[in-house]
XYZ file of N, CA and C in Angstrom:
684
model
N 99.271 -155.241 74.197
C 98.831 -153.880 73.851
C 97.349 -153.735 74.169
N 96.972 -152.646 74.824
C 95.579 -152.426 75.197
C 94.707 -152.225 73.966
N 93.493 -152.780 74.025
C 92.548 -152.573 72.945
C 92.035 -151.138 73.002
N 91.475 -150.675 71.862
C 90.927 -149.323 71.824
C 89.779 -149.193 72.811
N 89.008 -150.296 72.991
C 87.877 -150.274 73.910
C 88.342 -149.994 75.331
N 89.418 -150.652 75.767
C 89.930 -150.439 77.114
C 90.485 -149.027 77.271
N 91.131 -148.524 76.218
C 91.699 -147.179 76.289
C 90.610 -146.123 76.454
N 89.438 -146.365 75.879
C 88.375 -145.372 75.911
C 87.417 -145.575 77.085
N 87.706 -146.486 77.960
C 86.826 -146.762 79.094
C 86.707 -145.534 79.992
N 85.458 -145.111 80.248
C 85.196 -143.977 81.147
C 84.087 -144.396 82.101
N 84.453 -144.822 83.284
C 83.455 -145.369 84.206
C 82.773 -144.308 85.056
N 81.645 -144.682 85.612
C 81.070 -143.970 86.748
C 81.675 -144.571 88.001
N 82.146 -143.722 88.903
C 82.637 -144.208 90.196
C 81.460 -144.224 91.165
N 81.203 -145.371 91.757
C 80.147 -145.501 92.751
C 80.795 -145.679 94.113
N 80.538 -144.737 95.011
C 81.056 -144.805 96.363
C 79.940 -145.201 97.317
N 80.188 -146.205 98.122
C 79.192 -146.689 99.087
C 79.710 -146.378 100.486
N 79.014 -145.496 101.201
C 79.445 -145.111 102.550
C 78.714 -145.944 103.592
N 78.923 -145.636 104.853
C 78.404 -146.470 105.928
C 76.977 -146.226 106.348
N 76.245 -145.345 105.669
C 74.848 -145.101 106.031
C 73.995 -146.320 105.725
N 72.887 -146.458 106.440
C 71.927 -147.499 106.100
C 71.387 -147.234 104.706
N 71.182 -148.299 103.929
C 70.664 -148.100 102.576
C 71.447 -148.837 101.516
N 72.064 -149.965 101.860
C 72.814 -150.726 100.854
C 71.939 -151.198 99.689
N 70.611 -151.437 99.870
C 69.796 -151.775 98.697
C 69.761 -150.656 97.658
N 69.864 -149.395 98.088
C 69.930 -148.288 97.135
C 71.165 -148.430 96.243
N 72.292 -148.729 96.867
C 73.535 -148.874 96.103
C 73.431 -150.035 95.124
N 72.852 -151.147 95.562
C 72.710 -152.313 94.682
C 71.847 -151.978 93.477
N 70.756 -151.245 93.695
C 69.872 -150.883 92.591
C 70.559 -149.944 91.609
N 71.316 -148.978 92.115
C 72.069 -148.075 91.244
C 73.094 -148.855 90.420
N 73.796 -149.764 91.055
C 74.799 -150.559 90.349
C 74.155 -151.410 89.259
N 73.036 -152.049 89.586
C 72.345 -152.833 88.557
C 71.884 -151.946 87.402
N 71.388 -150.740 87.729
C 70.945 -149.819 86.695
C 72.071 -149.390 85.778
N 73.237 -149.097 86.342
C 74.394 -148.712 85.535
C 74.825 -149.850 84.615
N 74.896 -151.056 85.153
C 75.321 -152.203 84.358
C 74.303 -152.520 83.267
N 73.009 -152.407 83.594
C 71.965 -152.646 82.588
C 72.055 -151.636 81.451
N 72.513 -150.423 81.769
C 72.650 -149.369 80.753
C 73.951 -149.495 79.970
N 74.765 -150.497 80.276
C 76.016 -150.699 79.569
C 77.141 -149.796 80.022
N 76.995 -149.221 81.222
C 78.021 -148.316 81.741
C 79.139 -149.096 82.439
N 80.345 -148.561 82.350
C 81.471 -149.097 83.136
C 81.372 -148.539 84.550
N 81.826 -149.326 85.519
C 81.708 -148.933 86.927
C 83.020 -149.160 87.652
N 83.434 -148.153 88.420
C 84.512 -148.309 89.396
C 83.856 -148.233 90.768
N 84.120 -149.195 91.619
C 83.426 -149.319 92.899
C 84.365 -149.075 94.070
N 83.916 -148.217 95.001
C 84.650 -147.967 96.241
C 83.690 -148.224 97.402
N 84.024 -149.179 98.239
C 83.183 -149.547 99.386
C 83.937 -149.151 100.654
N 83.399 -148.208 101.410
C 84.103 -147.732 102.605
C 84.157 -148.818 103.672
N 85.045 -148.645 104.620
C 85.156 -149.625 105.705
C 83.863 -149.687 106.514
N 83.285 -148.526 106.790
C 82.053 -148.499 107.578
C 80.906 -149.175 106.833
N 80.879 -149.039 105.505
C 79.776 -149.618 104.737
C 79.813 -151.141 104.759
N 80.981 -151.709 104.966
C 81.058 -153.174 105.058
C 80.267 -153.681 106.262
N 80.325 -152.941 107.361
C 79.559 -153.316 108.547
C 78.061 -153.191 108.275
N 77.671 -152.105 107.595
C 76.265 -151.916 107.262
C 75.785 -152.997 106.314
N 76.592 -153.331 105.314
C 76.234 -154.372 104.360
C 76.053 -155.717 105.055
N 76.960 -156.025 105.972
C 76.857 -157.279 106.713
C 75.589 -157.298 107.553
N 75.266 -156.171 108.174
C 74.086 -156.089 109.026
C 72.796 -156.160 108.221
N 72.758 -155.492 107.072
C 71.523 -155.419 106.291
C 71.293 -156.610 105.371
N 72.374 -157.301 104.986
C 72.227 -158.389 104.020
C 72.846 -159.710 104.468
N 73.729 -159.664 105.465
C 74.442 -160.865 105.869
C 75.637 -161.163 104.984
N 75.945 -160.255 104.052
C 77.058 -160.454 103.125
C 78.293 -159.740 103.636
N 79.396 -160.465 103.746
C 80.674 -159.870 104.105
C 81.424 -159.497 102.837
N 81.792 -158.225 102.691
C 82.475 -157.766 101.482
C 83.975 -157.830 101.708
N 84.654 -158.680 100.917
C 86.088 -158.938 101.110
C 86.883 -158.471 99.892
N 88.010 -157.821 100.148
C 88.843 -157.335 99.049
C 89.248 -158.464 98.108
N 89.669 -159.587 98.680
C 90.186 -160.692 97.877
C 89.088 -161.447 97.129
N 87.840 -161.276 97.551
C 86.723 -161.995 96.927
C 85.603 -161.023 96.552
N 85.972 -159.810 96.155
C 84.970 -158.778 95.934
C 83.997 -159.140 94.822
N 84.465 -159.823 93.782
C 83.576 -160.158 92.666
C 82.472 -161.114 93.115
N 82.845 -162.135 93.854
C 81.874 -163.096 94.382
C 80.893 -162.411 95.330
N 81.416 -161.559 96.203
C 80.560 -160.880 97.179
C 79.652 -159.854 96.507
N 80.159 -159.162 95.486
C 79.345 -158.191 94.765
C 78.205 -158.888 94.033
N 78.488 -160.028 93.423
C 77.441 -160.775 92.720
C 76.327 -161.179 93.679
N 76.700 -161.635 94.882
C 75.693 -162.023 95.873
C 74.886 -160.819 96.329
N 75.537 -159.688 96.465
C 74.872 -158.448 96.889
C 73.871 -157.986 95.843
N 74.296 -157.962 94.569
C 73.420 -157.472 93.508
C 72.255 -158.420 93.239
N 72.408 -159.678 93.574
C 71.326 -160.646 93.366
C 70.257 -160.552 94.447
N 70.582 -159.922 95.554
C 69.660 -159.867 96.691
C 68.650 -158.736 96.525
N 67.388 -159.026 96.792
C 66.349 -158.012 96.728
C 66.311 -157.165 97.979
N 65.609 -156.051 97.907
C 65.494 -155.169 99.068
C 64.765 -155.835 100.220
N 63.974 -156.874 99.912
C 63.255 -157.600 100.957
C 64.085 -158.714 101.574
N 65.336 -158.840 101.156
C 66.234 -159.827 101.737
C 66.313 -161.142 100.999
N 65.490 -161.344 99.961
C 65.544 -162.596 99.213
C 66.861 -162.685 98.450
N 67.599 -163.800 98.597
C 68.953 -163.873 98.046
C 69.044 -163.992 96.532
N 68.025 -164.445 95.850
C 68.098 -164.644 94.402
C 66.994 -163.874 93.678
N 66.759 -162.653 94.106
C 65.697 -161.843 93.506
C 66.073 -161.356 92.112
N 67.371 -161.203 91.834
C 67.836 -160.713 90.542
C 68.866 -161.678 89.970
N 68.843 -161.815 88.665
C 69.838 -162.640 87.990
C 71.063 -161.787 87.690
N 72.215 -162.246 88.138
C 73.461 -161.510 87.918
C 74.444 -162.414 87.179
N 74.440 -162.384 85.845
C 75.373 -163.212 85.078
C 76.818 -162.882 85.418
N 77.662 -163.879 85.385
C 79.070 -163.677 85.736
C 79.714 -162.604 84.851
N 79.407 -162.648 83.556
C 80.050 -161.692 82.647
C 79.516 -160.275 82.793
N 78.426 -160.083 83.560
C 77.893 -158.735 83.752
C 78.811 -157.880 84.608
N 79.736 -158.511 85.321
C 80.664 -157.775 86.185
C 82.032 -157.584 85.537
N 82.137 -157.927 84.254
C 83.431 -157.841 83.576
C 83.969 -156.423 83.503
N 83.078 -155.434 83.440
C 83.548 -154.048 83.332
C 83.374 -153.293 84.647
N 83.473 -154.028 85.753
C 83.494 -153.413 87.080
C 84.903 -153.523 87.640
N 85.419 -152.412 88.130
C 86.716 -152.422 88.819
C 86.475 -152.047 90.270
N 87.139 -152.744 91.155
C 86.997 -152.467 92.582
C 88.296 -151.872 93.106
N 88.146 -150.802 93.902
C 89.295 -150.151 94.526
C 89.084 -150.137 96.037
N 90.081 -150.609 96.780
C 89.982 -150.630 98.237
C 89.914 -149.203 98.779
N 89.129 -149.014 99.835
C 88.904 -147.673 100.382
C 90.185 -147.024 100.893
N 91.156 -147.834 101.289
C 92.404 -147.280 101.800
C 93.453 -147.035 100.732
N 93.152 -147.336 99.485
C 94.119 -147.204 98.396
C 94.067 -145.799 97.806
N 94.814 -144.890 98.403
C 94.810 -143.502 97.932
C 95.642 -143.310 96.670
N 96.268 -144.388 96.188
C 96.987 -144.334 94.910
C 96.149 -144.952 93.794
N 94.889 -145.251 94.072
C 94.003 -145.856 93.080
C 93.791 -144.918 91.901
N 93.405 -145.492 90.768
C 93.200 -144.700 89.569
C 92.316 -143.477 89.766
N 91.100 -143.651 90.323
C 90.178 -142.509 90.440
C 90.625 -141.424 91.406
N 91.737 -141.642 92.124
C 92.211 -140.615 93.051
C 92.877 -139.450 92.313
N 93.100 -139.619 91.012
C 93.739 -138.569 90.210
C 92.754 -137.960 89.236
N 92.864 -136.654 89.031
C 92.014 -135.972 88.071
C 92.279 -136.398 86.640
N 93.441 -137.002 86.369
C 93.750 -137.437 85.009
C 93.115 -138.783 84.678
N 92.538 -139.430 85.690
C 91.846 -140.701 85.449
C 90.533 -140.400 84.730
N 90.233 -141.086 83.623
C 89.086 -140.717 82.791
C 87.745 -141.244 83.312
N 87.217 -140.626 84.356
C 85.917 -141.009 84.908
C 84.835 -140.056 84.413
N 83.603 -140.564 84.306
C 82.476 -139.712 83.913
C 81.991 -138.857 85.068
N 82.108 -139.375 86.276
C 81.622 -138.687 87.456
C 81.497 -139.674 88.595
N 80.840 -139.262 89.663
C 80.746 -140.100 90.855
C 79.345 -140.044 91.452
N 78.898 -141.190 91.948
C 77.631 -141.317 92.652
C 77.922 -141.887 94.029
N 77.573 -141.159 95.100
C 77.757 -141.665 96.457
C 76.396 -142.124 96.956
N 76.240 -143.446 97.067
C 74.946 -144.047 97.381
C 75.141 -145.247 98.320
N 74.622 -145.221 99.528
C 74.068 -144.051 100.205
C 75.202 -143.178 100.749
N 74.876 -141.937 101.053
C 75.867 -141.015 101.609
C 75.551 -140.752 103.072
N 76.459 -141.109 103.943
C 76.299 -140.836 105.371
C 76.587 -139.362 105.652
N 76.173 -138.884 106.807
C 76.485 -137.501 107.167
C 77.986 -137.323 107.349
N 78.670 -138.383 107.753
C 80.133 -138.302 107.884
C 80.780 -138.092 106.522
N 80.297 -138.807 105.501
C 80.861 -138.626 104.164
C 80.487 -137.263 103.593
N 79.270 -136.800 103.882
C 78.863 -135.456 103.457
C 79.819 -134.413 104.034
N 80.097 -134.539 105.332
C 81.000 -133.596 105.989
C 82.400 -133.670 105.400
N 82.886 -134.899 105.217
C 84.246 -135.061 104.693
C 84.411 -134.469 103.311
N 83.422 -134.684 102.439
C 83.507 -134.150 101.081
C 83.348 -132.628 101.094
N 82.401 -132.134 101.887
C 82.175 -130.687 101.951
C 83.409 -129.953 102.459
N 84.131 -130.574 103.391
C 85.320 -129.938 103.962
C 86.599 -130.269 103.205
N 86.502 -131.155 102.210
C 87.681 -131.522 101.430
C 88.707 -132.309 102.205
N 88.251 -133.195 103.111
C 89.194 -133.906 103.983
C 89.985 -134.985 103.257
N 89.361 -135.718 102.343
C 90.036 -136.793 101.605
C 90.693 -137.801 102.539
N 89.984 -138.198 103.592
C 90.584 -139.125 104.560
C 90.601 -140.557 104.061
N 89.798 -140.880 103.045
C 89.844 -142.195 102.422
C 89.589 -142.028 100.934
N 89.584 -143.137 100.190
C 89.464 -143.032 98.744
C 88.115 -142.464 98.329
N 87.050 -142.806 99.035
C 85.729 -142.293 98.686
C 85.728 -140.768 98.722
N 86.223 -140.201 99.800
C 86.254 -138.742 99.922
C 87.214 -138.125 98.913
N 88.326 -138.768 98.675
C 89.303 -138.241 97.719
C 88.722 -138.189 96.309
N 88.039 -139.269 95.907
C 87.449 -139.286 94.564
C 86.374 -138.208 94.433
N 85.605 -138.009 95.498
C 84.578 -136.960 95.468
C 85.215 -135.585 95.298
N 86.319 -135.345 96.001
C 87.021 -134.064 95.866
C 87.562 -133.870 94.456
N 88.107 -134.952 93.893
C 88.613 -134.897 92.519
C 87.476 -134.619 91.544
N 86.345 -135.271 91.768
C 85.189 -135.081 90.895
C 84.752 -133.619 90.884
N 84.719 -132.994 92.050
C 84.326 -131.585 92.135
C 85.346 -130.679 91.461
N 86.625 -130.914 91.724
C 87.635 -130.008 91.164
C 87.747 -130.131 89.651
N 87.394 -131.328 89.127
C 87.428 -131.534 87.684
C 86.108 -131.140 87.008
N 85.154 -130.643 87.828
C 83.842 -130.201 87.336
C 83.079 -131.339 86.656
N 83.204 -132.533 87.246
C 82.440 -133.677 86.765
C 81.189 -133.856 87.631
N 80.180 -134.549 87.135
C 78.965 -134.745 87.918
C 79.233 -135.508 89.214
N 78.702 -134.990 90.315
C 78.770 -135.671 91.605
C 77.360 -135.690 92.190
N 76.821 -136.875 92.422
C 75.502 -137.034 93.012
C 75.675 -137.642 94.399
N 75.123 -136.973 95.390
C 75.283 -137.393 96.786
C 73.900 -137.759 97.334
N 73.638 -139.051 97.465
C 72.333 -139.539 97.922
C 72.344 -139.664 99.448
N 71.989 -138.581 100.106
C 72.060 -138.515 101.573
C 70.982 -139.395 102.200
N 71.383 -140.241 103.147
C 70.435 -141.134 103.807
C 70.582 -140.942 105.325
N 69.819 -139.994 105.846
C 69.836 -139.726 107.287
C 68.612 -138.912 107.640
N 68.095 -139.104 108.847
C 66.985 -138.283 109.327
C 66.915 -138.371 110.846
N 66.645 -137.271 111.540
C 66.571 -135.906 111.022
C 67.964 -135.389 110.680
N 68.002 -134.237 110.038
C 69.264 -133.631 109.639
C 69.603 -132.491 110.586
N 70.829 -132.481 111.082
C 71.263 -131.399 111.966
C 71.549 -130.141 111.164
N 71.604 -129.019 111.850
C 71.919 -127.758 111.190
C 73.280 -127.791 110.517
N 74.246 -128.442 111.160
C 75.583 -128.509 110.577
C 75.585 -129.300 109.277
N 74.862 -130.430 109.272
C 74.785 -131.229 108.048
C 74.079 -130.460 106.941
N 73.030 -129.718 107.294
C 72.327 -128.913 106.297
C 73.265 -127.879 105.678
N 74.113 -127.256 106.501
C 75.082 -126.289 105.980
C 76.075 -126.978 105.031
N 76.488 -128.185 105.392
C 77.434 -128.916 104.544
C 76.784 -129.335 103.225
N 75.491 -129.664 103.264
C 74.771 -129.991 102.039
C 74.662 -128.767 101.129
N 74.437 -127.611 101.713
C 74.415 -126.371 100.929
C 75.788 -126.122 100.305
N 76.839 -126.390 101.077
C 78.202 -126.205 100.555
C 78.450 -127.127 99.355
N 77.953 -128.359 99.430
C 78.104 -129.290 98.311
C 77.332 -128.790 97.094
N 76.128 -128.301 97.307
C 75.335 -127.757 96.212
C 76.066 -126.587 95.560
N 76.620 -125.713 96.362
C 77.333 -124.547 95.830
C 78.602 -124.950 95.085
N 79.163 -126.117 95.474
C 80.366 -126.599 94.797
C 80.044 -127.314 93.489
N 78.750 -127.514 93.225
C 78.357 -128.131 91.955
C 77.797 -129.531 92.056
N 77.718 -130.082 93.263
C 77.176 -131.431 93.438
C 75.652 -131.406 93.405
N 75.054 -132.534 93.084
C 73.610 -132.722 93.221
C 73.371 -133.424 94.549
N 72.692 -132.746 95.467
C 72.367 -133.335 96.770
C 70.989 -133.971 96.647
N 70.935 -135.280 96.746
C 69.717 -136.022 96.455
C 69.339 -136.886 97.662
N 68.453 -136.399 98.529
C 68.039 -137.199 99.676
C 67.391 -138.511 99.225
N 67.672 -139.581 99.934
C 67.072 -140.890 99.619
C 65.632 -140.883 100.107
N 64.776 -140.195 99.354
C 63.387 -139.974 99.748
C 62.459 -140.498 98.666
N 61.918 -141.702 98.820
C 61.059 -142.265 97.777
C 59.718 -141.566 97.674
N 59.186 -141.510 96.466
C 57.850 -140.961 96.223
C 56.872 -142.119 96.019
N 55.568 -141.796 96.023
C 54.554 -142.840 95.957
C 53.659 -142.729 94.728
N 53.910 -141.710 93.873
C 53.077 -141.563 92.681
C 53.376 -142.613 91.624
N 54.479 -143.347 91.791
C 54.853 -144.358 90.800
C 54.121 -145.679 91.001
N 53.229 -145.745 92.001
C 52.439 -146.947 92.203
C 53.200 -148.083 92.851
N 54.029 -147.776 93.845
C 54.819 -148.806 94.510
C 53.931 -149.818 95.216
N 54.227 -151.097 95.029
C 53.511 -152.167 95.719
C 54.459 -153.061 96.508
N 55.745 -152.738 96.471
C 56.767 -153.580 97.084
C 57.905 -152.678 97.547
N 58.628 -153.112 98.570
C 59.759 -152.329 99.063
C 60.787 -152.082 97.960
N 60.931 -153.034 97.038
C 61.884 -152.858 95.944
C 61.506 -151.681 95.061
N 60.193 -151.446 94.888
C 59.746 -150.312 94.081
C 60.201 -148.990 94.688
N 60.133 -148.880 96.015
C 60.550 -147.652 96.688
C 62.060 -147.455 96.566
N 62.807 -148.548 96.706
C 64.263 -148.485 96.553
C 64.622 -148.080 95.126
N 63.959 -148.698 94.155
C 64.268 -148.421 92.754
C 63.919 -146.983 92.358
N 62.911 -146.400 93.007
C 62.582 -145.010 92.709
C 63.764 -144.102 93.057
N 64.312 -144.284 94.252
C 65.457 -143.461 94.665
C 66.652 -143.712 93.752
N 66.911 -144.991 93.454
C 68.026 -145.322 92.567
C 67.816 -144.705 91.189
N 66.576 -144.725 90.722
C 66.276 -144.133 89.429
C 66.503 -142.637 89.406
N 66.173 -141.964 90.493
C 66.396 -140.524 90.561
C 67.904 -140.219 90.573
N 68.689 -141.088 91.211
C 70.148 -140.925 91.178
C 70.643 -141.022 89.737
N 70.159 -142.039 89.017
C 70.579 -142.210 87.625
C 70.062 -141.071 86.748
N 68.862 -140.558 87.047
C 68.363 -139.385 86.325
C 69.330 -138.214 86.462
N 69.787 -137.987 87.685
C 70.700 -136.870 87.948
C 72.020 -137.039 87.204
N 72.389 -138.297 86.953
C 73.630 -138.582 86.239
C 73.427 -138.640 84.725
N 72.174 -138.607 84.287
C 71.898 -138.680 82.858
C 72.003 -140.071 82.281
N 71.810 -141.082 83.124
C 71.896 -142.476 82.692
C 70.488 -143.023 82.464
N 70.176 -143.518 81.275
C 68.826 -144.030 81.006
C 68.528 -145.302 81.796
N 67.278 -145.457 82.182
C 66.874 -146.627 82.962
C 65.364 -146.771 82.909
N 64.863 -147.889 83.432
C 63.427 -148.128 83.534
C 63.097 -148.623 84.948
N 63.650 -147.951 85.943
C 63.509 -148.404 87.316
C 62.186 -147.995 87.957
N 61.536 -146.953 87.435
C 60.265 -146.547 88.033
C 59.346 -145.945 86.978
N 58.065 -145.894 87.300
C 57.079 -145.300 86.395
C 57.098 -143.788 86.554
N 57.324 -143.091 85.466
C 57.456 -141.639 85.529
C 56.099 -140.952 85.578
N 56.086 -139.763 86.149
C 54.875 -138.958 86.229
C 54.453 -138.542 84.829
N 53.182 -138.743 84.489
C 52.665 -138.429 83.157
C 51.652 -137.292 83.180
N 51.462 -136.674 84.346
C 50.515 -135.583 84.415
C 49.080 -136.038 84.528
N 48.867 -137.275 84.961
C 47.520 -137.824 85.089
C 47.251 -138.190 86.548
N 46.335 -137.498 87.176
C 45.991 -137.805 88.567
C 45.387 -139.210 88.634
N 45.801 -139.945 89.663
C 45.299 -141.303 89.844
C 46.069 -142.340 89.065
N 47.154 -141.920 88.407
C 47.937 -142.868 87.619
C 48.544 -143.968 88.432
N 48.947 -143.634 89.671
C 49.580 -144.644 90.514
C 48.601 -145.760 90.854
N 47.351 -145.390 91.120
C 46.365 -146.414 91.491
C 45.982 -147.287 90.310
N 46.193 -146.772 89.082
C 45.874 -147.564 87.895
C 47.051 -148.355 87.378
N 48.259 -148.078 87.922
C 49.461 -148.769 87.450
C 49.353 -150.255 87.741
N 49.808 -151.056 86.788
C 49.787 -152.495 86.953
C 48.420 -153.083 86.744
């Protein structure tokens, strides 16, 4: 018999598309887990190639837990053990294969809090805006919109074509938060990880998830230069 805790589980679905920016996804995932949130993870086929290229990590369905731990432990600068990832920290993560259109989050009756697409490629932006649902990532995004749940789309591309801009407007009008992966510098960044964490923190801000990933603006000019 399921425990009451399992029955009440309401995860954030994190979709990782094929755009460059896998460190953004890792930072968001670490932030969610640090906040005690449950996570359902969808890694697109294209994102596996990007992950392999950017980190050297091959993401395998049969060994996803091992591969996810290695990914989350890696820093944005490529160091393999930049973060400590305890084995039990992944206990409340569920992984769904991108081709599994019968997965739990593919239905509106599945009790999810919302979805974060980090990073979001222009292809995924187009697919979600047009309601294509060609894979699980796009299907979950469509479900999230129709159920009026929070959807944050962290677009990682430059420059942006006119067509993509129109699709981003369509997502905004449908209720999504369109959040370009654009780091700011007022937080006093001294390392590439700081810039990555700023974007990840803004994603979590949009989702209403508490975190301490970056130094917030306090209304004091010169604060960044005095930080640290």
